[in-house]
Coordinates of C-alpha atoms in Angstrom, one line a residue:
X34 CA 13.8 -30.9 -43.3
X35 CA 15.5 -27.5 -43.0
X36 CA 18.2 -27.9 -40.3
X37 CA 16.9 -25.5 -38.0
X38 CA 13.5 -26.8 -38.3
X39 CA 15.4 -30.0 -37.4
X40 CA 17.2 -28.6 -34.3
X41 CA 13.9 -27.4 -32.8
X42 CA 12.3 -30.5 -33.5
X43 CA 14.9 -32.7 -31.5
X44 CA 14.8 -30.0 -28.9
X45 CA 11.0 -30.6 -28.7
X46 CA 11.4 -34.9 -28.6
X47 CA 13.7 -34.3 -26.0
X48 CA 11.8 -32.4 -23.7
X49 CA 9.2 -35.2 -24.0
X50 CA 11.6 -37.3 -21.7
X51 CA 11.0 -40.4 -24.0
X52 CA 15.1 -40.7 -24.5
X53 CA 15.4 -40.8 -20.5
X54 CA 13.8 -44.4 -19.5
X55 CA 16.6 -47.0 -19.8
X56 CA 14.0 -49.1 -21.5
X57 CA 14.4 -46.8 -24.2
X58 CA 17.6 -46.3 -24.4
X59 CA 18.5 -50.0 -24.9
X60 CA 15.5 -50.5 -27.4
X61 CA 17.6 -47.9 -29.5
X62 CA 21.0 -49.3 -29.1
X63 CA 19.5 -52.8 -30.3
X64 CA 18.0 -51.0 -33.1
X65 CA 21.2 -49.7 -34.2
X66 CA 22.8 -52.9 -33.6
X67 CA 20.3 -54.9 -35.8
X68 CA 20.6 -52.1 -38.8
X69 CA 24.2 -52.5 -38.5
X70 CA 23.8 -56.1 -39.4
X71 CA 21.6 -55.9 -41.9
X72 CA 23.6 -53.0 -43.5
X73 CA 26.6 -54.9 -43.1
X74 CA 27.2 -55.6 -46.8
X75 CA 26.2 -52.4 -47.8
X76 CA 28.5 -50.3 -45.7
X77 CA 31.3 -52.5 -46.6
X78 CA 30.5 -52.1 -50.7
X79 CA 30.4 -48.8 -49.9
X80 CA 33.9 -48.4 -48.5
X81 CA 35.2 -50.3 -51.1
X82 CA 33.6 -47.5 -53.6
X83 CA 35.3 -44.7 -51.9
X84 CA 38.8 -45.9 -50.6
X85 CA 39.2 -49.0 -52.2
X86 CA 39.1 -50.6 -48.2
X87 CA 39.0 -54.5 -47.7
X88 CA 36.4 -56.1 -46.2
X89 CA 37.8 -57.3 -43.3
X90 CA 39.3 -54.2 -42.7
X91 CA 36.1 -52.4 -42.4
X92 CA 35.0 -54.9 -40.0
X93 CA 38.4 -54.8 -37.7
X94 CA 38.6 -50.8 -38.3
X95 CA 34.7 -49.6 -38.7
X96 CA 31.7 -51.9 -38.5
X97 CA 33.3 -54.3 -35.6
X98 CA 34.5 -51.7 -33.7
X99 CA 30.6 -50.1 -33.6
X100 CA 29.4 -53.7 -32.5
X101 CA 31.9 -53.8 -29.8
X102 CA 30.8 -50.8 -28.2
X103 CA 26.9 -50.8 -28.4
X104 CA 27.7 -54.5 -26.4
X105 CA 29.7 -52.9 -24.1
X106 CA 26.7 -50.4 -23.4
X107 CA 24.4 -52.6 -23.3
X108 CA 26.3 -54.5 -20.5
X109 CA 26.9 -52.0 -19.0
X110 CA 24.6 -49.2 -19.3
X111 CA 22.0 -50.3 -16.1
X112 CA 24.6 -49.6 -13.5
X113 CA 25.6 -46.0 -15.4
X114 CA 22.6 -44.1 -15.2
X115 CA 21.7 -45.0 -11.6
X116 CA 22.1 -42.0 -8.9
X117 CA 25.3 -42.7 -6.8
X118 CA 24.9 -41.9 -3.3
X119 CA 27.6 -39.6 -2.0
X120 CA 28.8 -38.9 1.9
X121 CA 26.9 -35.6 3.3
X122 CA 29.3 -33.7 5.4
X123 CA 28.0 -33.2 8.8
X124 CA 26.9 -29.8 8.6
X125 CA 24.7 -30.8 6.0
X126 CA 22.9 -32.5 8.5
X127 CA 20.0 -34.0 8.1
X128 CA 19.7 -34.6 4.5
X129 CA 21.4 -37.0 1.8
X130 CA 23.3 -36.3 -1.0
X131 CA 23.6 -37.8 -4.7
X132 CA 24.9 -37.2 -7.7
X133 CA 22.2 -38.1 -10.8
X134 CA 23.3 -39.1 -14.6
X135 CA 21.5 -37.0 -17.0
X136 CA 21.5 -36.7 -20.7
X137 CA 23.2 -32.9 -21.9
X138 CA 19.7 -32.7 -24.2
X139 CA 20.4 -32.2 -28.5
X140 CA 23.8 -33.2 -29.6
X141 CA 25.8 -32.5 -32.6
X142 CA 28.1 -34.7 -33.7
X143 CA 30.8 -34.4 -36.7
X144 CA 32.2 -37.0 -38.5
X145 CA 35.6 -37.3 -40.4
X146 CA 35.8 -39.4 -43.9
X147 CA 38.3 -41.6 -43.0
X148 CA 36.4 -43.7 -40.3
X149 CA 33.3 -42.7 -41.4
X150 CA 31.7 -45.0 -40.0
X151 CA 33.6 -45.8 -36.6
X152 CA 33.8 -41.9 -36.0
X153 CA 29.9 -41.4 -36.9
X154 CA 28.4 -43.8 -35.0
X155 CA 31.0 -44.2 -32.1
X156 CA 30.2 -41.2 -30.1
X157 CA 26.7 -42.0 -31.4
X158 CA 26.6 -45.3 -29.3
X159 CA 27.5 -43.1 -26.2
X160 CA 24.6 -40.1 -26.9
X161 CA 22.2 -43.0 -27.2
X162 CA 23.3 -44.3 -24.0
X163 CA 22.9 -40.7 -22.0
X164 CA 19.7 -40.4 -22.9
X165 CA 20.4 -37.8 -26.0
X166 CA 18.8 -36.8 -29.3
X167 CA 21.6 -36.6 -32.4
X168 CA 22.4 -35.0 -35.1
X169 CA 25.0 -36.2 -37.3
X170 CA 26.9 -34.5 -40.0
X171 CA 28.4 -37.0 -42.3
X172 CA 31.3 -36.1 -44.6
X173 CA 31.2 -35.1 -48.0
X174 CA 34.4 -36.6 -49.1
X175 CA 33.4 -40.0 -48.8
X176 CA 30.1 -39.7 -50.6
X177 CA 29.1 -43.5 -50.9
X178 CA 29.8 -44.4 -47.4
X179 CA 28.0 -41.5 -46.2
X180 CA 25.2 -42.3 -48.0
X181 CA 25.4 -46.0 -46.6
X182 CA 26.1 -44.7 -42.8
X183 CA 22.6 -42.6 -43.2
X184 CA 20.6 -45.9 -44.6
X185 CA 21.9 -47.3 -41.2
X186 CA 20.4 -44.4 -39.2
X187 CA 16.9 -43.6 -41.3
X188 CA 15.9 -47.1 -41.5
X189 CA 15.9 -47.3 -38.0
X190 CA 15.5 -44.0 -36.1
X191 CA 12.8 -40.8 -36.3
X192 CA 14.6 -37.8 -37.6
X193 CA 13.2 -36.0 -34.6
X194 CA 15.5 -39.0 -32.0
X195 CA 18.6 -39.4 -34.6
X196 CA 19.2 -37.7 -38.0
X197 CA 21.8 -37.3 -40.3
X198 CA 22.8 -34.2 -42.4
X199 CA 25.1 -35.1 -45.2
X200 CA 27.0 -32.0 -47.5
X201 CA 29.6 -29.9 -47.6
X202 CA 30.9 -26.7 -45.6
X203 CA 27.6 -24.9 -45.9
X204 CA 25.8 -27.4 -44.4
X205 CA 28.1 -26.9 -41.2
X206 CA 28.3 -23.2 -41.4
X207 CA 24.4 -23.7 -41.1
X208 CA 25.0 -26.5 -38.1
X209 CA 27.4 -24.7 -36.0
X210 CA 24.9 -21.4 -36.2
X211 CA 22.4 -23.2 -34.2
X212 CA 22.1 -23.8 -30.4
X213 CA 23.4 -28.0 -29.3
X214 CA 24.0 -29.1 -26.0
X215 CA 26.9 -30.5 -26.8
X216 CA 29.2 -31.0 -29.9
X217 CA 31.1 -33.8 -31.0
X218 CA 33.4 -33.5 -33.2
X219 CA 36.8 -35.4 -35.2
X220 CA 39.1 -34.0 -37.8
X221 CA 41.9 -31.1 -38.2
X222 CA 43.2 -28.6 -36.2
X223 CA 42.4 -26.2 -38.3
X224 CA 38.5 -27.2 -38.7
X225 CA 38.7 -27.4 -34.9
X226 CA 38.7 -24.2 -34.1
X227 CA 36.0 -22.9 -36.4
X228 CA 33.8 -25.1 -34.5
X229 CA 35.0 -24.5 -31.2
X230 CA 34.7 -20.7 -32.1
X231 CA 31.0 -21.3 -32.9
X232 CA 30.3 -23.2 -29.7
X233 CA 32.0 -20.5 -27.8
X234 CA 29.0 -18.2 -29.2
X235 CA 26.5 -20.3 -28.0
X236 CA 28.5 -21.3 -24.8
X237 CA 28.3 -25.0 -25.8
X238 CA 31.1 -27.7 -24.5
X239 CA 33.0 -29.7 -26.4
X240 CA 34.5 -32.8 -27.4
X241 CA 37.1 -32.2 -30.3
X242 CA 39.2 -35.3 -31.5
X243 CA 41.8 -33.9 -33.9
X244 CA 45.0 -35.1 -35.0
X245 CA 48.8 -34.2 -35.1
X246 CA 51.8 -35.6 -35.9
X247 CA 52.1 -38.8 -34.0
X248 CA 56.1 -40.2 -33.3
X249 CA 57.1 -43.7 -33.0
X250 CA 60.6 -44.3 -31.1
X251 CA 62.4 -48.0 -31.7
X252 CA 65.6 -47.6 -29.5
X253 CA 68.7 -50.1 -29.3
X254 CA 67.0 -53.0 -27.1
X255 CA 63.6 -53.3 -29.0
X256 CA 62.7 -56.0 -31.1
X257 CA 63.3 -54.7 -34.3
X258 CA 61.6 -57.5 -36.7
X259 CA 58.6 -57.1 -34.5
X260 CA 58.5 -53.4 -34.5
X261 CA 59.0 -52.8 -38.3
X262 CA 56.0 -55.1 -38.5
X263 CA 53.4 -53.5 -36.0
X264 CA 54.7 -50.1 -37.6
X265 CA 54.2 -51.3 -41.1
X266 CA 50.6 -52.1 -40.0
X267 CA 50.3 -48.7 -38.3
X268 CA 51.1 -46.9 -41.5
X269 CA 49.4 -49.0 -44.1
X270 CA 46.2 -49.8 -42.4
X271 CA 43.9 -47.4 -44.3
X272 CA 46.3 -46.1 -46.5
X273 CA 48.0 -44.4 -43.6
X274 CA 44.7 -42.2 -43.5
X275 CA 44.7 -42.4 -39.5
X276 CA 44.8 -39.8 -36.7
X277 CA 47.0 -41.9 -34.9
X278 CA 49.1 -43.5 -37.3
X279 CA 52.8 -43.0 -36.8
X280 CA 53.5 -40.0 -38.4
X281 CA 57.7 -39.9 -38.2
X282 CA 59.9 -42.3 -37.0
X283 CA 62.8 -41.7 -34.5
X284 CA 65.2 -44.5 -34.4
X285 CA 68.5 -45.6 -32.8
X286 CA 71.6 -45.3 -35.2
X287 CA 73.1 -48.0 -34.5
X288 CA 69.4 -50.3 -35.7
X289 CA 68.7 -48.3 -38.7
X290 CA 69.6 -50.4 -41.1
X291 CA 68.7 -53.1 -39.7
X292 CA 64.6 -52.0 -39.3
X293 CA 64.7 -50.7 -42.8
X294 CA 65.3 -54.2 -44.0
X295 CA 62.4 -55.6 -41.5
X296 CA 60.5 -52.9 -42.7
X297 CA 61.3 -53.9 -46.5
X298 CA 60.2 -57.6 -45.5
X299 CA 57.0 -56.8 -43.2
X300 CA 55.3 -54.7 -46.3
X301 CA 56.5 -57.5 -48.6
X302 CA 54.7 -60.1 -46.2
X303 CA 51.6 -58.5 -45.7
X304 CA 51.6 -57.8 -50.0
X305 CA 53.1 -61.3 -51.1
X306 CA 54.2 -60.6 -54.7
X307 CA 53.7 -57.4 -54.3
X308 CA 50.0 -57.5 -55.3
X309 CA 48.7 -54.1 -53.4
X310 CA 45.6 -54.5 -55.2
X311 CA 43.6 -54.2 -52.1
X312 CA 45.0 -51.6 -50.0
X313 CA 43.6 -48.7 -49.4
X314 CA 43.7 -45.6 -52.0
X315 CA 43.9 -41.9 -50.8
X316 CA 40.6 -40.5 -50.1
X317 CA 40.5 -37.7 -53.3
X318 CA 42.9 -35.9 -55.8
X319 CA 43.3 -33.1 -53.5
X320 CA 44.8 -35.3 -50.7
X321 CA 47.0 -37.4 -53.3
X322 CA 48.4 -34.3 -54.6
X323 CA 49.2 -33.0 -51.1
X324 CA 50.7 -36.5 -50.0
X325 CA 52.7 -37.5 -53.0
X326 CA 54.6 -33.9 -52.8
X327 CA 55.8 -35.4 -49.5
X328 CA 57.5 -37.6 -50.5
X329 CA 60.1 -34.9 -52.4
X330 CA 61.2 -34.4 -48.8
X331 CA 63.2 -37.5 -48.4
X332 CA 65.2 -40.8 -50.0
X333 CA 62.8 -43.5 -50.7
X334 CA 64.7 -46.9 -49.2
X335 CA 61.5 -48.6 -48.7
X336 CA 58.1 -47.9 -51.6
X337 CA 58.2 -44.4 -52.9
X338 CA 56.2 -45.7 -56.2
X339 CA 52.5 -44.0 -57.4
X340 CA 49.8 -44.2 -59.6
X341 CA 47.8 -41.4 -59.9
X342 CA 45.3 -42.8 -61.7
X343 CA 44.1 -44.9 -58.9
X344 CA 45.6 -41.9 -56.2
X345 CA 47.7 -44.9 -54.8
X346 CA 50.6 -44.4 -53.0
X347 CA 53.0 -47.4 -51.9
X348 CA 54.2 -47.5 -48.3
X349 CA 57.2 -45.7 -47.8
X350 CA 59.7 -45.6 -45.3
X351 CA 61.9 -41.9 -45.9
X352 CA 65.6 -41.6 -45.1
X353 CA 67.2 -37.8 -45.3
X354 CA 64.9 -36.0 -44.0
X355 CA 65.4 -32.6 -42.7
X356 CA 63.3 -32.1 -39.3
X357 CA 62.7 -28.8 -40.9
X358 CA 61.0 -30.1 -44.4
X359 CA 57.0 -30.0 -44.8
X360 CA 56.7 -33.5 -44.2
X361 CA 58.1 -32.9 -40.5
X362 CA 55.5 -30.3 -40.2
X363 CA 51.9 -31.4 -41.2
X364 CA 50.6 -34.5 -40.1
X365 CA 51.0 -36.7 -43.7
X366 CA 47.5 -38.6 -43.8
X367 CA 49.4 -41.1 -46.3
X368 CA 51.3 -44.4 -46.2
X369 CA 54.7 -42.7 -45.9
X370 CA 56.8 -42.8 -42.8
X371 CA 59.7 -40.4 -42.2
X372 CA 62.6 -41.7 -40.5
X373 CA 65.2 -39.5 -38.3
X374 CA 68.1 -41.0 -36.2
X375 CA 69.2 -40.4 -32.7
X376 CA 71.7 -41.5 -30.2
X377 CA 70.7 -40.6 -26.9
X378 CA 66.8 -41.3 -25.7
X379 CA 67.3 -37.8 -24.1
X380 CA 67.2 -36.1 -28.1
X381 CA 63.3 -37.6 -28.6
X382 CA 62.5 -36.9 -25.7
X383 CA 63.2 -32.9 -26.4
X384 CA 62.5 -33.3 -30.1
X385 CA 58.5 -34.8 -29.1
X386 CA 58.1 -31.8 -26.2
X387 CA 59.5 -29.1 -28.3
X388 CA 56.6 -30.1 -30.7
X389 CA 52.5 -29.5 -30.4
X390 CA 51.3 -32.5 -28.3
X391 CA 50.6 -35.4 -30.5
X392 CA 47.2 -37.7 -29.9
X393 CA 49.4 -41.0 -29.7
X394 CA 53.1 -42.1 -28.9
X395 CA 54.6 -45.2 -29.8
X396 CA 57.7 -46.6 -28.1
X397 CA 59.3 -50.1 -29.1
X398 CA 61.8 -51.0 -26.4
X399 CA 63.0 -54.0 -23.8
X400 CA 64.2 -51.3 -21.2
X401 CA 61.7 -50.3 -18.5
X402 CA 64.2 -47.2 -17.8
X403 CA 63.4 -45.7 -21.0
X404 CA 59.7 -46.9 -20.8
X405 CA 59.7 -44.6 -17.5
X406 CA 61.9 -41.9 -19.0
X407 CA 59.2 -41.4 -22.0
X408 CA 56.0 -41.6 -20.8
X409 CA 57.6 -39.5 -17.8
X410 CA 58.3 -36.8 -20.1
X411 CA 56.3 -36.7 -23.1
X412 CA 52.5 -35.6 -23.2
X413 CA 50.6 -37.4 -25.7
X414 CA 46.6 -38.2 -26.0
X415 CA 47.5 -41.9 -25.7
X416 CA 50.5 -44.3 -26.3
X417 CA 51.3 -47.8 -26.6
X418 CA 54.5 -49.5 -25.6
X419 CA 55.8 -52.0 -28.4
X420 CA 52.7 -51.6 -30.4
X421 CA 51.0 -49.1 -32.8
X422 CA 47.1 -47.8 -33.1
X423 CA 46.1 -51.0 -30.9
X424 CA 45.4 -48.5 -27.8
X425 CA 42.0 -47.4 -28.7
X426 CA 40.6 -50.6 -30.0
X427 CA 39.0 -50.7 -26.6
X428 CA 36.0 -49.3 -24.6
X429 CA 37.7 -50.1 -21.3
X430 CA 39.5 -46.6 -21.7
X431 CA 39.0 -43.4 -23.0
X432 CA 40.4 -42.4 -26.4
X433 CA 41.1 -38.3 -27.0
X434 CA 43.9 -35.7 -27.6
X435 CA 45.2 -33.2 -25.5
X436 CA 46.7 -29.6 -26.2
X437 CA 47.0 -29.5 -30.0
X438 CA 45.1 -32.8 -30.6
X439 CA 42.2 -32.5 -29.0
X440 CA 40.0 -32.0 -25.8
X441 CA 38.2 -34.4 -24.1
X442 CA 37.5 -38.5 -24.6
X443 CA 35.3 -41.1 -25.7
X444 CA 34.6 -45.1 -25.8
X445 CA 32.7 -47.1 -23.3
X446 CA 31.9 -45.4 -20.0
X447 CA 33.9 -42.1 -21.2
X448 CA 31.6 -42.0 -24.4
X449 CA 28.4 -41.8 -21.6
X450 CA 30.1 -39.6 -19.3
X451 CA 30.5 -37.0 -22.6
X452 CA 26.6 -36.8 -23.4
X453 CA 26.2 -37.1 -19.5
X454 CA 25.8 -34.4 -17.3
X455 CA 26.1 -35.5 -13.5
X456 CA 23.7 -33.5 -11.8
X457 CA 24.0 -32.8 -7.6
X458 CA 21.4 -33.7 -5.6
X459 CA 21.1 -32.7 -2.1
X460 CA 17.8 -33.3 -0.5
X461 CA 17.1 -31.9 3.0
X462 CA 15.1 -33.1 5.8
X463 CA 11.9 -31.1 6.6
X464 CA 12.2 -32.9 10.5
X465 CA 14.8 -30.5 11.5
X466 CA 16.0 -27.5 10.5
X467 CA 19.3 -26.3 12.6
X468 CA 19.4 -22.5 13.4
X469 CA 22.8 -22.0 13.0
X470 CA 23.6 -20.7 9.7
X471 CA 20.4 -17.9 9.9
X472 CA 21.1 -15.0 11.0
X473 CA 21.6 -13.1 13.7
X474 CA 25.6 -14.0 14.0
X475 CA 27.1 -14.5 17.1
X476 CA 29.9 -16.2 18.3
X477 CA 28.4 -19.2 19.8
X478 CA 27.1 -19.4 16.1
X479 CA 30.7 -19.1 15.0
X480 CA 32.3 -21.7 17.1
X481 CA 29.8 -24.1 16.3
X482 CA 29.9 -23.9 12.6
X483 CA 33.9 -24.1 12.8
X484 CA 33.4 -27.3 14.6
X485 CA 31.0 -28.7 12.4
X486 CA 33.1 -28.0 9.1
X487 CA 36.6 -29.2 10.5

């Protein structure tokens, strides 16, 4: 179907008011549920085809992650979409005011390739929910997972209630032409903007989830072992291709060497013999190209080995690196982490603001001063404290960027409230109908709306 044939149909099944019932709603989100299941294996082959990604990594970091969410709807979803009364003020009197969930209508919703399946049917899970029709656009750079990810969908949903678009940039030039009610959508900056610039024409919101260089501080009191090893995971988990992954590292001087050895022995644990045969690859030839110039930009002391004829890249901690160099300046996408050294907590906290807000922050330390002193100061889309990426892997609270990284947020209740819009209500009384505010005006008039609006 021609994709503005396809808009208009949606538009059409919408304005049936079949998506509004939450018997619906919940028949849907079970579908999706069941497909997921019994595309389980498929999806996962499929990963394995384009990024070389374990299984139980797609599971922890893609499939799970999907399941996890449509339960948390489902549990959830009967007390969302009920009208919440609200206080009427007095000179509202007599009537009653509430506020009513409803869905924003025909959604768009873009998807990146390196979750494609988390970041296609995430925000998906939450249209459902409002009561929306979808459109997804699934990413050409992962081409068998894609493929997989629309199996999921078209076994299971009408094309008119949920459809998928797979292709390349003409296919969203031709997306981001038509009319949505809302658009959803994850990947660069850059991209960003074109399609923010395209809702602007139509005066559609927006959700953008977008990237940026995310730091990591490890100060003097942290646990280092334990921080080189949630780092490690950070950066290798897949393949370093993550929008929060820890994109430079800013650590004390006087632990440096001592976390580049923890470092050396977490990647060494988690590839005993140094059998990497499963980790991820970087998604295509383009990207390797780009990444492994990074790596030009510093000293290897941990990694720094390729092969591009499986566009794999070892993890890689960087030592020497200019603040100035490219790899300081675009977020890497990669399993390479660049390290810079500080003395005073003071230098990364200027360092992070004098830089685009990132969409996470990681801090390993013991001190609740400097705990206070960094999330005080730094703006960031999220953060963990003595952790990395482990912040979002929830959908008891919203995930998004801000400035630079994005707009908006997603997961659980926050991935409703996006497809939602929370209509006012206020419904008079026919009984009795005060003179007051009708004209003529006089002062009596006067004094008694002043004392009714105090």
């Amino acid at each position: 179907m021609e994709i503005e044939k396809l808009v208009e149909a949606q538009r059409k099944y919408f304005r049936t008011g079949k998506t509004r019932t939450v018997k619906f709603r919940r028949e849907m989100l079970l579908r999706l549920r069941r497909s997921l299941f019994d595309h389980e294996k498929m999806l996962a082959k499929a990963m394995y085809e384009d990024m070389n990604k374990s299984r139980l990594e797609v599971y922890m970091t893609e499939t799970g992650m999907v399941l996890d969410e449509i339960r948390f709807h489902l549990k959830h979803i009967d007390g969302w979409v009920r009208p919440k009364l609200r206080r009427t003020p007095m000179a509202q009197f007599p009537s009653k005011s509430f506020v009513r969930p409803e869905p924003r209508g025909v959604a768009l919703i873009m998807a990146p390739w390196n979750y494609p399946i988390q970041l296609a049917l995430e925000p998906l899970v939450g249209a459902i929910s409002a009561g929306c029709t979808a459109i997804i656009k699934l990413p050409s750079y992962a081409p068998k997972t894609s493929e997989a990810v629309a199996r999921v969908i078209e076994d299971v949903f009408p094309p008119e209630y949920i459809a998928v678009v797979q292709g390349g940039r003409e296919e969203n030039r031709t997306l981001l032409d038509q009319k949505f009610d809302y658009i959803f959508f994850t990947g660069s900056r850059e991209v960003g903007k074109v399609v923010m610039s395209a809702a602007a024409e139509h005066l559609t919101p927006v959700t953008l989830e977008l990237g940026g260089k995310s730091p990591v501080i490890v100060d003097e009191t942290a646990d280092i072992r334990l921080a080189a090893r949630r780092i490690a995971f950070g950066k290798v988990l897949n393949g370093g291709q993550t929008c929060v992954a820890p994109d430079y590292l800013l650590i004390h001087e006087d632990v440096k060497e001592k976390f580049i050895t923890a470092y050396r022995e977490a990647i060494g644990e988690f590839f005993p013999g140094g059998d990497m045969s499963d980790m991820n690859v970087i998604i295509n030839e383009k990207h390797y190209a780009r990444v492994s110039r990074l790596l030009k930009d510093g000293r290897a002391v941990v990694g720094g080995g390729t092969d591009s004829s499986r566009r794999f890249i070892e993890p890689t901690l960087l030592d020497q690196v200019s603040p100035d160099s490219d790899i300081m300046k675009e977020e890497i996408f990669g399993p390479i982490l660049p390290m810079l050294t500080f003395r005073r907590l003071e230098e990364c906290v200027e360092f992070i603001s004098s830089r685009p807000h990132p969409l996470a922050l990681y801090l390993f330390t013991k001190s609740r001063a400097a705990e206070r002193k960094v999330l005080g100061s730094c703006i960031s889309g999220g953060a963990c404290v003595n952790d990395t990426i482990m912040h979002l892997a929830t959908s008891r609270m919203p995930f998004g960027g801000v400035g630079d990284s994005g707009m908006g947020g997603y997961h659980g209740k926050s991935s409703f409230d996006t497809f939602t819009h929370y209509r006012s209500v206020l419904k008079k009384s026919n009984r009795l109908d005060i003179p007051v505010r009708y004209r003529p005006y006089s002062d009596r008039k006067e004094n008694l709306i002043r004392l009714l609006m105090k």
